[in-house]
């Protein structure tokens, strides 16, 4: 069974940093592109960042580029998101999701971890 | 960035009735569209990919159609477990973008 379990969320002050992690199991992690998707309170879903299976190709949405860094460790089956210069508008539940091998869509998701940016 | 627009924002439906949800893309995305179901406290669940292919384990009452810029998700006979928020997502161009969601609620 595919499992994605996020951790690392919490309360952080504006301008601060936080590192999210996603532990993957039940599939060959190193074969899949992985994504971070977030949902702000009362808002819709937003793709934040993605990383290719080869650990080289990375993608960011404009609002986080230069502040967030996505990375993965295929030997430990983990996906990370290092978040810096955090803003109140970064407050959201952050989901780890797996991109299908078949085509462009997200076929498995974690339950998410809440990040709150507030003073 | 491709803008996805869903309608209606809220759909009030009685159990057993049919629900039709719409999604429009600001430019053509061929059939690179997915639909997800979101319930509070749960992981989003993939329903439809490629605009019309049901994901593994998804009941046949869920169906998707459309191409280009206009898409539809139909739930043929709503069950109690189907009341949730539904999102469409374009997977044609980065950043992949979602619609704002349709809340399917009990009438």
mmCIF file of C-alpha atoms in Angstrom:
data_model
loop_
_atom_site.group_PDB
_atom_site.id
_atom_site.type_symbol
_atom_site.label_atom_id
_atom_site.label_comp_id
_atom_site.label_asym_id
_atom_site.label_seq_id
_atom_site.Cartn_x
_atom_site.Cartn_y
_atom_site.Cartn_z
ATOM 1 C CA UNK A 1 0.000 0.000 0.000
ATOM 2 C CA UNK A 2 1.305 3.436 -0.956
ATOM 3 C CA UNK A 3 1.853 5.639 2.094
ATOM 4 C CA UNK A 4 2.969 9.242 2.259
ATOM 5 C CA UNK A 5 3.358 10.744 5.713
ATOM 6 C CA UNK A 6 4.211 14.406 6.148
ATOM 7 C CA UNK A 7 5.847 15.898 9.221
ATOM 8 C CA UNK A 8 7.548 19.064 10.382
ATOM 9 C CA UNK A 9 4.676 21.517 10.389
ATOM 10 C CA UNK A 10 4.104 23.979 13.193
ATOM 11 C CA UNK A 11 3.933 27.612 14.222
ATOM 12 C CA UNK A 12 6.679 29.914 12.945
ATOM 13 C CA UNK A 13 7.132 33.671 12.991
ATOM 14 C CA UNK A 14 7.144 35.722 9.799
ATOM 15 C CA UNK A 15 10.607 35.660 8.285
ATOM 16 C CA UNK A 16 11.382 32.343 9.904
ATOM 17 C CA UNK A 17 12.239 28.942 8.455
ATOM 18 C CA UNK A 18 10.764 25.475 8.618
ATOM 19 C CA UNK A 19 11.636 22.128 7.072
ATOM 20 C CA UNK A 20 8.891 19.728 6.040
ATOM 21 C CA UNK A 21 9.495 16.058 5.385
ATOM 22 C CA UNK A 22 7.504 13.319 3.693
ATOM 23 C CA UNK A 23 8.217 9.663 4.381
ATOM 24 C CA UNK A 24 7.247 7.404 1.493
ATOM 25 C CA UNK A 25 6.617 3.667 1.570
ATOM 26 C CA UNK A 26 4.870 0.951 -0.396
ATOM 27 C CA UNK A 27 6.367 1.844 -3.793
ATOM 28 C CA UNK A 28 9.694 2.392 -5.562
ATOM 29 C CA UNK A 29 10.192 5.984 -4.452
ATOM 30 C CA UNK A 30 13.208 6.593 -6.702
ATOM 31 C CA UNK A 31 11.088 6.070 -9.834
ATOM 32 C CA UNK A 32 8.576 8.835 -9.200
ATOM 33 C CA UNK A 33 8.406 12.595 -9.522
ATOM 34 C CA UNK A 34 7.135 14.030 -6.237
ATOM 35 C CA UNK A 35 5.189 17.201 -5.477
ATOM 36 C CA UNK A 36 4.308 19.504 -2.612
ATOM 37 C CA UNK A 37 0.811 20.956 -2.762
ATOM 38 C CA UNK A 38 -0.698 23.322 -0.209
ATOM 39 C CA UNK A 39 -4.124 24.503 0.850
ATOM 40 C CA UNK A 40 -4.512 27.752 2.752
ATOM 41 C CA UNK A 41 -7.431 28.031 5.203
ATOM 42 C CA UNK A 42 -10.666 28.431 3.273
ATOM 43 C CA UNK A 43 -8.827 28.404 -0.048
ATOM 44 C CA UNK A 44 -8.210 25.986 -2.868
ATOM 45 C CA UNK A 45 -5.253 23.752 -3.657
ATOM 46 C CA UNK A 46 -1.978 25.133 -4.983
ATOM 47 C CA UNK A 47 0.999 23.276 -6.463
ATOM 48 C CA UNK A 48 4.067 24.621 -4.688
ATOM 49 C CA UNK A 49 7.008 22.588 -5.907
ATOM 50 C CA UNK A 50 8.030 19.386 -7.649
ATOM 51 C CA UNK A 51 11.191 17.322 -8.063
ATOM 52 C CA UNK A 52 12.017 14.741 -10.665
ATOM 53 C CA UNK A 53 12.931 11.158 -9.896
ATOM 54 C CA UNK A 54 16.543 11.918 -10.781
ATOM 55 C CA UNK A 55 16.774 14.574 -8.015
ATOM 56 C CA UNK A 56 17.980 17.104 -10.587
ATOM 57 C CA UNK A 57 14.864 18.640 -12.108
ATOM 58 C CA UNK A 58 13.035 20.974 -9.745
ATOM 59 C CA UNK A 59 10.017 23.209 -10.205
ATOM 60 C CA UNK A 60 8.572 26.025 -8.099
ATOM 61 C CA UNK A 61 5.541 28.216 -8.290
ATOM 62 C CA UNK A 62 6.444 31.902 -8.583
ATOM 63 C CA UNK A 63 5.335 32.851 -5.077
ATOM 64 C CA UNK A 64 7.863 30.541 -3.386
ATOM 65 C CA UNK A 65 10.775 30.559 -5.859
ATOM 66 C CA UNK A 66 13.931 31.719 -4.106
ATOM 67 C CA UNK A 67 12.445 31.054 -0.654
ATOM 68 C CA UNK A 68 11.647 27.334 -0.742
ATOM 69 C CA UNK A 69 13.950 24.462 -1.724
ATOM 70 C CA UNK A 70 12.694 20.993 -2.579
ATOM 71 C CA UNK A 71 14.955 17.973 -2.202
ATOM 72 C CA UNK A 72 14.775 14.221 -1.895
ATOM 73 C CA UNK A 73 16.840 11.334 -0.593
ATOM 74 C CA UNK A 74 16.130 8.263 -2.677
ATOM 75 C CA UNK A 75 18.205 6.087 -0.327
ATOM 76 C CA UNK A 76 15.926 6.992 2.597
ATOM 77 C CA UNK A 77 12.665 7.380 0.629
ATOM 78 C CA UNK A 78 12.132 10.906 1.869
ATOM 79 C CA UNK A 79 11.013 14.163 0.289
ATOM 80 C CA UNK A 80 11.781 17.492 1.939
ATOM 81 C CA UNK A 81 10.714 21.093 1.569
ATOM 82 C CA UNK A 82 12.966 23.701 3.159
ATOM 83 C CA UNK A 83 10.921 26.862 3.618
ATOM 84 C CA UNK A 84 12.543 30.206 4.351
ATOM 85 C CA UNK A 85 11.536 33.875 4.614
ATOM 86 C CA UNK A 86 8.103 32.654 5.561
ATOM 87 C CA UNK A 87 5.114 34.955 5.154
ATOM 88 C CA UNK A 88 1.624 34.830 6.697
ATOM 89 C CA UNK A 89 0.287 33.886 3.268
ATOM 90 C CA UNK A 90 2.351 30.672 3.418
ATOM 91 C CA UNK A 91 0.023 29.460 6.172
ATOM 92 C CA UNK A 92 -1.524 26.267 4.833
ATOM 93 C CA UNK A 93 -1.772 22.526 5.069
ATOM 94 C CA UNK A 94 1.104 21.135 3.004
ATOM 95 C CA UNK A 95 0.577 17.838 1.202
ATOM 96 C CA UNK A 96 3.133 15.500 -0.262
ATOM 97 C CA UNK A 97 1.887 13.877 -3.482
ATOM 98 C CA UNK A 98 3.160 11.394 -6.023
ATOM 99 C CA UNK A 99 2.972 11.999 -9.760
ATOM 100 C CA UNK A 100 1.734 9.010 -11.705
ATOM 101 C CA UNK A 101 4.108 7.171 -14.021
ATOM 102 C CA UNK A 102 1.320 7.006 -16.610
ATOM 103 C CA UNK A 103 0.841 10.699 -17.239
ATOM 104 C CA UNK A 104 0.648 14.082 -15.572
ATOM 105 C CA UNK A 105 -1.573 13.751 -12.522
ATOM 106 C CA UNK A 106 -1.144 13.120 -8.801
ATOM 107 C CA UNK A 107 -2.232 9.616 -7.925
ATOM 108 C CA UNK A 108 -1.397 9.404 -4.215
ATOM 109 C CA UNK A 109 -1.412 12.020 -1.487
ATOM 110 C CA UNK A 110 -0.531 12.257 2.183
ATOM 111 C CA UNK A 111 -2.830 13.686 4.833
ATOM 112 C CA UNK A 112 -0.810 16.871 5.136
ATOM 113 C CA UNK A 113 0.960 18.893 7.808
ATOM 114 C CA UNK A 114 -0.159 22.325 8.981
ATOM 115 C CA UNK A 115 2.177 25.295 8.763
ATOM 116 C CA UNK A 116 1.109 28.479 10.528
ATOM 117 C CA UNK A 117 3.087 31.670 9.981
ATOM 118 C CA UNK A 118 2.133 34.193 12.618
ATOM 119 C CA UNK A 119 3.657 36.449 15.228
ATOM 120 C CA UNK B 1 -0.296 30.587 -15.690
ATOM 121 C CA UNK B 2 -3.406 28.665 -16.759
ATOM 122 C CA UNK B 3 -6.473 29.718 -14.792
ATOM 123 C CA UNK B 4 -9.039 27.039 -13.960
ATOM 124 C CA UNK B 5 -12.594 28.129 -13.208
ATOM 125 C CA UNK B 6 -15.111 25.772 -11.608
ATOM 126 C CA UNK B 7 -18.859 26.190 -11.441
ATOM 127 C CA UNK B 8 -20.962 26.269 -9.465
ATOM 128 C CA UNK B 9 -19.155 27.110 -6.232
ATOM 129 C CA UNK B 10 -21.767 25.149 -4.291
ATOM 130 C CA UNK B 11 -24.108 22.453 -5.550
ATOM 131 C CA UNK B 12 -26.990 21.311 -3.359
ATOM 132 C CA UNK B 13 -28.108 17.812 -4.290
ATOM 133 C CA UNK B 14 -30.299 15.168 -2.695
ATOM 134 C CA UNK B 15 -28.911 11.645 -2.215
ATOM 135 C CA UNK B 16 -29.620 9.553 -5.293
ATOM 136 C CA UNK B 17 -29.702 12.549 -7.600
ATOM 137 C CA UNK B 18 -27.262 13.390 -10.364
ATOM 138 C CA UNK B 19 -24.569 16.036 -9.894
ATOM 139 C CA UNK B 20 -22.858 17.821 -12.761
ATOM 140 C CA UNK B 21 -19.749 19.893 -12.054
ATOM 141 C CA UNK B 22 -18.049 22.129 -14.611
ATOM 142 C CA UNK B 23 -14.462 23.204 -15.066
ATOM 143 C CA UNK B 24 -13.080 25.645 -17.623
ATOM 144 C CA UNK B 25 -9.445 26.289 -18.555
ATOM 145 C CA UNK B 26 -8.209 29.703 -19.671
ATOM 146 C CA UNK B 27 -6.448 28.033 -22.610
ATOM 147 C CA UNK B 28 -6.566 24.660 -24.270
ATOM 148 C CA UNK B 29 -5.123 21.830 -22.186
ATOM 149 C CA UNK B 30 -6.164 18.956 -24.460
ATOM 150 C CA UNK B 31 -7.249 16.227 -22.017
ATOM 151 C CA UNK B 32 -4.615 16.908 -19.374
ATOM 152 C CA UNK B 33 -7.150 17.335 -16.631
ATOM 153 C CA UNK B 34 -7.674 15.547 -13.335
ATOM 154 C CA UNK B 35 -10.465 15.630 -10.774
ATOM 155 C CA UNK B 36 -9.935 15.176 -7.038
ATOM 156 C CA UNK B 37 -12.241 14.756 -4.069
ATOM 157 C CA UNK B 38 -11.398 16.508 -0.819
ATOM 158 C CA UNK B 39 -12.905 15.789 2.582
ATOM 159 C CA UNK B 40 -11.870 17.537 5.808
ATOM 160 C CA UNK B 41 -8.954 15.852 7.524
ATOM 161 C CA UNK B 42 -8.392 13.424 4.672
ATOM 162 C CA UNK B 43 -5.898 13.249 1.869
ATOM 163 C CA UNK B 44 -7.211 14.441 -1.498
ATOM 164 C CA UNK B 45 -8.354 11.491 -3.586
ATOM 165 C CA UNK B 46 -7.791 11.157 -7.320
ATOM 166 C CA UNK B 47 -11.036 10.415 -9.158
ATOM 167 C CA UNK B 48 -10.434 11.062 -12.838
ATOM 168 C CA UNK B 49 -7.327 11.581 -14.957
ATOM 169 C CA UNK B 50 -6.860 12.319 -18.637
ATOM 170 C CA UNK B 51 -10.254 14.074 -18.431
ATOM 171 C CA UNK B 52 -12.235 10.834 -18.625
ATOM 172 C CA UNK B 53 -10.313 7.871 -17.170
ATOM 173 C CA UNK B 54 -11.423 6.661 -13.761
ATOM 174 C CA UNK B 55 -8.669 6.073 -11.235
ATOM 175 C CA UNK B 56 -8.222 2.670 -9.639
ATOM 176 C CA UNK B 57 -11.034 1.837 -7.237
ATOM 177 C CA UNK B 58 -13.266 4.744 -8.197
ATOM 178 C CA UNK B 59 -16.938 3.731 -8.561
ATOM 179 C CA UNK B 60 -18.522 3.815 -11.995
ATOM 180 C CA UNK B 61 -20.981 6.510 -10.871
ATOM 181 C CA UNK B 62 -18.120 8.994 -11.329
ATOM 182 C CA UNK B 63 -17.457 9.992 -14.922
ATOM 183 C CA UNK B 64 -15.501 12.738 -16.618
ATOM 184 C CA UNK B 65 -15.714 14.278 -20.055
ATOM 185 C CA UNK B 66 -14.413 17.158 -22.125
ATOM 186 C CA UNK B 67 -11.312 18.357 -23.909
ATOM 187 C CA UNK B 68 -9.668 21.631 -24.804
ATOM 188 C CA UNK B 69 -11.099 24.152 -22.353
ATOM 189 C CA UNK B 70 -14.419 22.696 -21.158
ATOM 190 C CA UNK B 71 -14.707 19.741 -18.789
ATOM 191 C CA UNK B 72 -17.395 18.045 -16.751
ATOM 192 C CA UNK B 73 -17.453 15.701 -13.783
ATOM 193 C CA UNK B 74 -20.712 13.794 -13.367
ATOM 194 C CA UNK B 75 -21.770 11.806 -10.340
ATOM 195 C CA UNK B 76 -24.709 9.771 -11.586
ATOM 196 C CA UNK B 77 -26.388 8.968 -8.278
ATOM 197 C CA UNK B 78 -25.000 10.688 -5.223
ATOM 198 C CA UNK B 79 -24.205 8.522 -2.219
ATOM 199 C CA UNK B 80 -23.751 9.863 1.304
ATOM 200 C CA UNK B 81 -19.976 9.467 1.051
ATOM 201 C CA UNK B 82 -19.843 11.666 -2.055
ATOM 202 C CA UNK B 83 -20.659 14.923 -0.288
ATOM 203 C CA UNK B 84 -17.332 16.721 -0.413
ATOM 204 C CA UNK B 85 -15.396 19.405 -2.268
ATOM 205 C CA UNK B 86 -14.265 18.576 -5.795
ATOM 206 C CA UNK B 87 -11.316 20.158 -7.559
ATOM 207 C CA UNK B 88 -10.220 20.058 -11.160
ATOM 208 C CA UNK B 89 -6.531 20.432 -12.001
ATOM 209 C CA UNK B 90 -4.765 21.123 -15.259
ATOM 210 C CA UNK B 91 -1.602 19.090 -15.698
ATOM 211 C CA UNK B 92 -0.556 20.549 -19.033
ATOM 212 C CA UNK B 93 1.729 23.406 -18.041
ATOM 213 C CA UNK B 94 3.705 24.208 -14.867
ATOM 214 C CA UNK B 95 2.581 25.360 -12.426
ATOM 215 C CA UNK B 96 -0.213 22.833 -12.461
ATOM 216 C CA UNK B 97 -3.219 24.809 -11.317
ATOM 217 C CA UNK B 98 -6.480 23.917 -9.628
ATOM 218 C CA UNK B 99 -9.938 25.333 -9.826
ATOM 219 C CA UNK B 100 -11.323 26.939 -6.702
ATOM 220 C CA UNK B 101 -13.493 23.896 -5.978
ATOM 221 C CA UNK B 102 -17.165 22.923 -6.014
ATOM 222 C CA UNK B 103 -18.718 22.066 -2.681
ATOM 223 C CA UNK B 104 -21.308 19.317 -3.163
ATOM 224 C CA UNK B 105 -23.641 19.537 -0.190
ATOM 225 C CA UNK B 106 -26.785 17.794 0.947
ATOM 226 C CA UNK B 107 -29.973 19.486 -0.232
#
